[in-house]
Short mmCIF file of C-alpha atoms in Angstrom, two decimals:
data_model
loop_
_atom_site.label_atom_id
_atom_site.label_comp_id
_atom_site.label_asym_id
_atom_site.label_seq_id
_atom_site.Cartn_x
_atom_site.Cartn_y
_atom_site.Cartn_z
CA MET D 600 94.68 54.20 -42.79
CA THR D 601 94.46 54.28 -46.56
CA ILE D 602 91.28 54.92 -48.49
CA GLU D 603 91.42 51.34 -49.78
CA SER D 604 91.66 49.94 -46.23
CA ARG D 605 88.78 52.09 -45.03
CA ASP D 606 86.61 51.01 -47.97
CA THR D 607 87.43 47.37 -47.21
CA ILE D 608 86.38 47.75 -43.56
CA VAL D 609 83.13 49.50 -44.53
CA LYS D 610 82.31 46.73 -47.04
CA GLU D 611 82.97 44.04 -44.43
CA MET D 612 80.69 45.83 -41.95
CA LEU D 613 77.92 46.12 -44.54
CA ASP D 614 78.27 42.46 -45.48
CA SER D 615 78.13 41.48 -41.81
CA ALA D 616 75.04 43.64 -41.20
CA SER D 617 73.34 42.09 -44.24
CA ALA D 618 74.08 38.58 -42.98
CA ILE D 619 72.70 39.42 -39.54
CA LYS D 620 69.56 40.90 -41.13
CA ASP D 621 69.04 37.71 -43.16
CA ASP D 622 69.45 35.58 -40.03
CA LEU D 623 66.97 37.73 -38.12
CA TYR D 624 64.34 37.33 -40.83
CA LYS D 625 64.92 33.58 -40.81
CA GLN D 626 64.21 33.55 -37.08
CA LEU D 627 61.01 35.55 -37.61
CA ALA D 628 60.01 33.10 -40.34
CA ARG D 629 60.15 30.27 -37.79
CA VAL D 630 57.19 31.83 -36.03
CA GLY D 631 55.43 32.59 -39.31
CA LYS D 632 55.78 28.99 -40.53
CA SER D 633 54.43 27.65 -37.25
CA LEU D 634 51.26 29.72 -37.79
CA SER D 635 50.62 28.43 -41.30
CA SER D 636 48.22 25.74 -40.04
CA ASP D 637 44.63 26.46 -39.07
CA LYS D 638 44.81 23.67 -36.50
CA ARG D 639 47.88 25.15 -34.83
CA LEU D 640 46.09 28.49 -34.61
CA GLU D 641 43.16 26.68 -33.00
CA ILE D 642 45.50 25.05 -30.48
CA LEU D 643 47.01 28.42 -29.59
CA HIS D 644 43.54 29.89 -29.17
CA LEU D 645 42.53 27.06 -26.84
CA LEU D 646 45.71 27.47 -24.81
CA SER D 647 45.00 31.19 -24.50
CA GLN D 648 42.04 30.15 -22.34
CA GLY D 649 44.22 28.07 -20.01
CA SER D 650 46.69 25.20 -19.86
CA LYS D 651 45.56 21.86 -21.29
CA THR D 652 46.73 18.29 -21.65
CA VAL D 653 47.14 16.69 -25.06
CA GLU D 654 44.01 14.68 -24.29
CA LYS D 655 41.99 17.87 -23.68
CA LEU D 656 43.30 19.43 -26.89
CA THR D 657 42.46 16.25 -28.78
CA ALA D 658 38.86 16.36 -27.55
CA ALA D 659 38.49 20.10 -28.20
CA THR D 660 39.90 20.10 -31.73
CA GLY D 661 38.51 16.79 -32.97
CA MET D 662 41.97 15.71 -34.11
CA ASN D 663 43.61 12.48 -33.09
CA PHE D 664 46.32 12.32 -30.44
CA ALA D 665 49.17 11.88 -32.92
CA ASN D 666 48.21 14.93 -35.00
CA VAL D 667 47.82 17.14 -31.94
CA SER D 668 51.24 16.02 -30.72
CA ARG D 669 52.82 16.85 -34.09
CA HIS D 670 51.28 20.31 -34.12
CA LEU D 671 52.43 20.92 -30.56
CA GLN D 672 55.98 19.96 -31.52
CA VAL D 673 55.98 22.61 -34.27
CA LEU D 674 54.74 25.21 -31.78
CA LEU D 675 57.38 24.09 -29.28
CA ASP D 676 60.10 24.50 -31.90
CA ALA D 677 58.87 28.06 -32.51
CA LYS D 678 58.90 28.74 -28.73
CA LEU D 679 55.20 29.61 -28.74
CA VAL D 680 54.19 26.96 -26.23
CA LYS D 681 55.80 25.23 -23.27
CA TYR D 682 54.92 22.22 -21.16
CA THR D 683 55.16 20.75 -17.70
CA LYS D 684 54.62 17.21 -16.48
CA GLN D 685 52.23 16.12 -13.76
CA GLY D 686 52.51 12.40 -13.23
CA THR D 687 51.76 10.74 -16.56
CA HIS D 688 50.17 13.88 -18.02
CA VAL D 689 51.93 16.50 -20.13
CA ILE D 690 50.32 19.92 -19.72
CA TYR D 691 50.81 22.58 -22.38
CA SER D 692 50.45 26.34 -22.04
CA LEU D 693 51.39 29.46 -23.99
CA ALA D 694 55.06 30.30 -23.64
CA ASP D 695 54.31 33.92 -22.75
CA PRO D 696 51.15 36.00 -22.07
CA SER D 697 52.15 38.39 -24.88
CA ILE D 698 51.14 35.65 -27.34
CA ILE D 699 47.51 36.38 -26.37
CA ASP D 700 47.98 39.99 -27.52
CA PHE D 701 49.49 38.70 -30.75
CA LEU D 702 46.51 36.40 -31.37
CA ASN D 703 44.11 39.29 -30.73
CA SER D 704 46.01 41.45 -33.22
CA LEU D 705 46.03 38.64 -35.79
CA TRP D 706 42.26 38.34 -35.47
CA ARG D 707 41.67 42.07 -35.90
CA ILE D 708 43.93 42.29 -38.96
CA SER D 709 42.36 39.20 -40.53
CA GLU D 710 38.83 40.44 -39.88
CA LYS D 711 39.68 43.83 -41.40
CA GLN D 712 41.53 42.52 -44.46
CA LEU D 713 39.55 39.37 -45.28
CA PRO D 714 35.88 40.00 -46.17
CA ASP D 715 35.15 36.27 -45.98
CA ILE D 716 35.45 36.39 -42.18
CA ALA D 717 32.66 38.94 -41.78
CA LYS D 718 30.53 37.03 -44.30
CA LEU D 719 30.96 33.74 -42.45
CA LYS D 720 29.99 35.37 -39.16
CA ASP D 721 27.02 37.21 -40.67
CA ASP D 722 25.76 34.08 -42.44
CA PHE D 723 25.72 32.22 -39.13
CA ILE D 724 24.11 35.00 -37.09
CA ASN D 725 21.45 35.58 -39.76
CA HIS D 726 20.24 32.02 -39.24
CA LEU D 727 19.42 32.88 -35.61
CA ASP D 728 16.29 34.88 -34.87
CA ASN D 729 16.39 38.18 -32.98
CA ILE D 730 19.76 37.68 -31.31
CA GLN D 731 21.15 41.02 -30.17
CA THR D 732 24.90 41.41 -29.74
CA LEU D 733 26.06 43.83 -27.06
CA SER D 734 29.39 45.63 -27.10
CA MET D 735 31.83 45.16 -24.24
CA ASP D 736 31.09 48.70 -23.04
CA GLN D 737 27.36 47.93 -22.96
CA VAL D 738 28.00 44.72 -21.06
CA ARG D 739 30.15 46.46 -18.46
CA GLU D 740 27.53 49.16 -17.99
CA LYS D 741 24.87 46.53 -17.33
CA LEU D 742 27.22 44.71 -14.95
CA ASN D 743 27.88 47.94 -13.06
CA ASN D 744 24.15 48.52 -12.77
CA GLU D 745 23.69 44.93 -11.58
CA SER D 746 20.93 44.50 -14.16
CA ILE D 747 22.18 41.30 -15.83
CA ILE D 748 23.71 37.91 -15.19
CA LEU D 749 26.78 37.18 -17.28
CA LEU D 750 27.08 33.54 -18.32
CA ASP D 751 30.51 32.04 -19.04
CA LEU D 752 29.89 29.12 -21.41
CA ARG D 753 33.45 27.80 -21.45
CA PRO D 754 34.44 24.55 -19.68
CA LYS D 755 34.62 24.87 -15.89
CA GLU D 756 38.40 24.45 -15.83
CA GLU D 757 38.82 27.49 -18.07
CA TYR D 758 36.41 29.49 -15.91
CA GLU D 759 38.36 28.47 -12.81
CA VAL D 760 41.64 29.67 -14.34
CA SER D 761 40.14 33.11 -14.96
CA HIS D 762 36.89 34.76 -16.00
CA ILE D 763 35.23 38.14 -16.35
CA ALA D 764 34.48 39.50 -12.89
CA GLY D 765 30.87 38.85 -11.98
CA ALA D 766 30.31 36.03 -14.48
CA ILE D 767 28.89 32.68 -13.41
CA SER D 768 29.99 29.38 -14.91
CA VAL D 769 27.42 27.58 -17.06
CA PRO D 770 29.29 25.33 -19.51
CA MET D 771 27.50 25.07 -22.83
CA GLU D 772 26.80 21.36 -22.42
CA GLU D 773 25.07 22.07 -19.08
CA LEU D 774 22.94 25.02 -20.20
CA GLU D 775 19.74 23.12 -20.91
CA SER D 776 19.89 21.19 -17.64
CA VAL D 777 20.23 24.35 -15.53
CA MET D 778 18.02 26.64 -17.60
CA ASN D 779 14.87 26.06 -15.56
CA LYS D 780 16.76 27.04 -12.39
CA LEU D 781 17.65 30.51 -13.71
CA PRO D 782 15.57 33.49 -12.53
CA GLN D 783 13.08 34.84 -15.06
CA ASP D 784 13.16 38.47 -13.91
CA VAL D 785 16.73 39.33 -15.01
CA GLU D 786 18.55 39.65 -18.31
CA PHE D 787 21.32 37.30 -19.41
CA ILE D 788 24.39 37.87 -21.52
CA ALA D 789 26.32 34.88 -22.83
CA TYR D 790 29.99 34.80 -23.76
CA CYS D 791 32.46 32.04 -24.61
CA ARG D 792 36.00 31.97 -26.03
CA GLY D 793 35.70 35.03 -28.24
CA PRO D 794 34.87 35.86 -31.86
CA LEU D 795 35.79 32.36 -33.07
CA CYS D 796 33.24 30.74 -30.75
CA VAL D 797 29.56 30.51 -31.73
CA TYR D 798 28.25 29.20 -28.41
CA SER D 799 27.23 32.65 -27.20
CA ALA D 800 24.77 33.05 -30.08
CA ILE D 801 23.37 29.54 -29.69
CA ALA D 802 22.97 30.00 -25.93
CA ALA D 803 21.20 33.35 -26.34
CA GLN D 804 18.75 31.78 -28.78
CA LYS D 805 18.09 28.82 -26.45
CA LEU D 806 17.42 31.19 -23.56
CA GLN D 807 15.10 33.36 -25.62
CA ALA D 808 13.17 30.29 -26.76
CA GLU D 809 12.47 29.53 -23.09
CA GLY D 810 11.18 33.04 -22.40
CA TYR D 811 14.35 34.63 -21.03
CA LYS D 812 15.63 38.01 -22.17
CA ALA D 813 19.10 37.18 -23.43
CA TYR D 814 21.91 38.77 -25.40
CA ARG D 815 25.29 37.66 -26.61
CA MET D 816 28.74 39.20 -26.46
CA ASP D 817 30.97 38.45 -29.42
CA GLU D 818 34.21 38.88 -27.46
CA GLY D 819 35.64 36.66 -24.74
CA LEU D 820 37.86 37.03 -21.70
CA ASN D 821 41.05 37.90 -23.62
CA GLU D 822 39.36 40.59 -25.68
CA TRP D 823 37.72 41.94 -22.51
CA ARG D 824 41.09 42.26 -20.79
CA GLU D 825 42.62 43.98 -23.79
CA HIS D 826 39.69 46.39 -24.24
CA PHE D 827 39.66 47.47 -20.60
CA LYS D 828 43.44 47.27 -20.22
CA LEU D 829 43.36 44.56 -17.58
CA PRO D 830 46.37 42.32 -16.87
CA HIS D 831 46.51 38.75 -18.14
#
């Protein structure tokens, strides 16, 4: 083989590798583009709590049916969600459990790099009086000592899919109606869907206003599983 022939082969290989690299980045960009909407991120977060119909997602996000459907189509095209049919209902879920880990990582990076996130959270919490936030390690210690009741404020269907071991289901909209049935001689810790959910702080304040000793946990089920290395 001549030097010229060898150089030609090497150039062709480099050109081919460059084309493949460009195609790979284009595929990665498909996922990136699908995440460029705050509403699509919200949909993914909701689906990380359990499968949902378009109707459920419409009610949870406050969007109309058509907009939710359009966002779901973008997420379908990026292979981030999948669906099944049950009768006349179409039920959506995350395409793979690893997407939950990705969403957790996205939250941590965003919280670290964007000061506005911490400010928004602090501004909200500062409006609530004497609400103490416990870490996940503190919550588990109290659970192990059987010294608290852990309240899961998410909808019952999400609780039924999965929940932190030992938690009881008290959906946020039912809290006030069941509050007078709760024992007064124990402590309560409230959690909901994670750092993007403010229900835990509101619930802790409501409980304290009624004379209960209550705390909140900032994290939710997915963060709990990741922190304690539990399977999805």
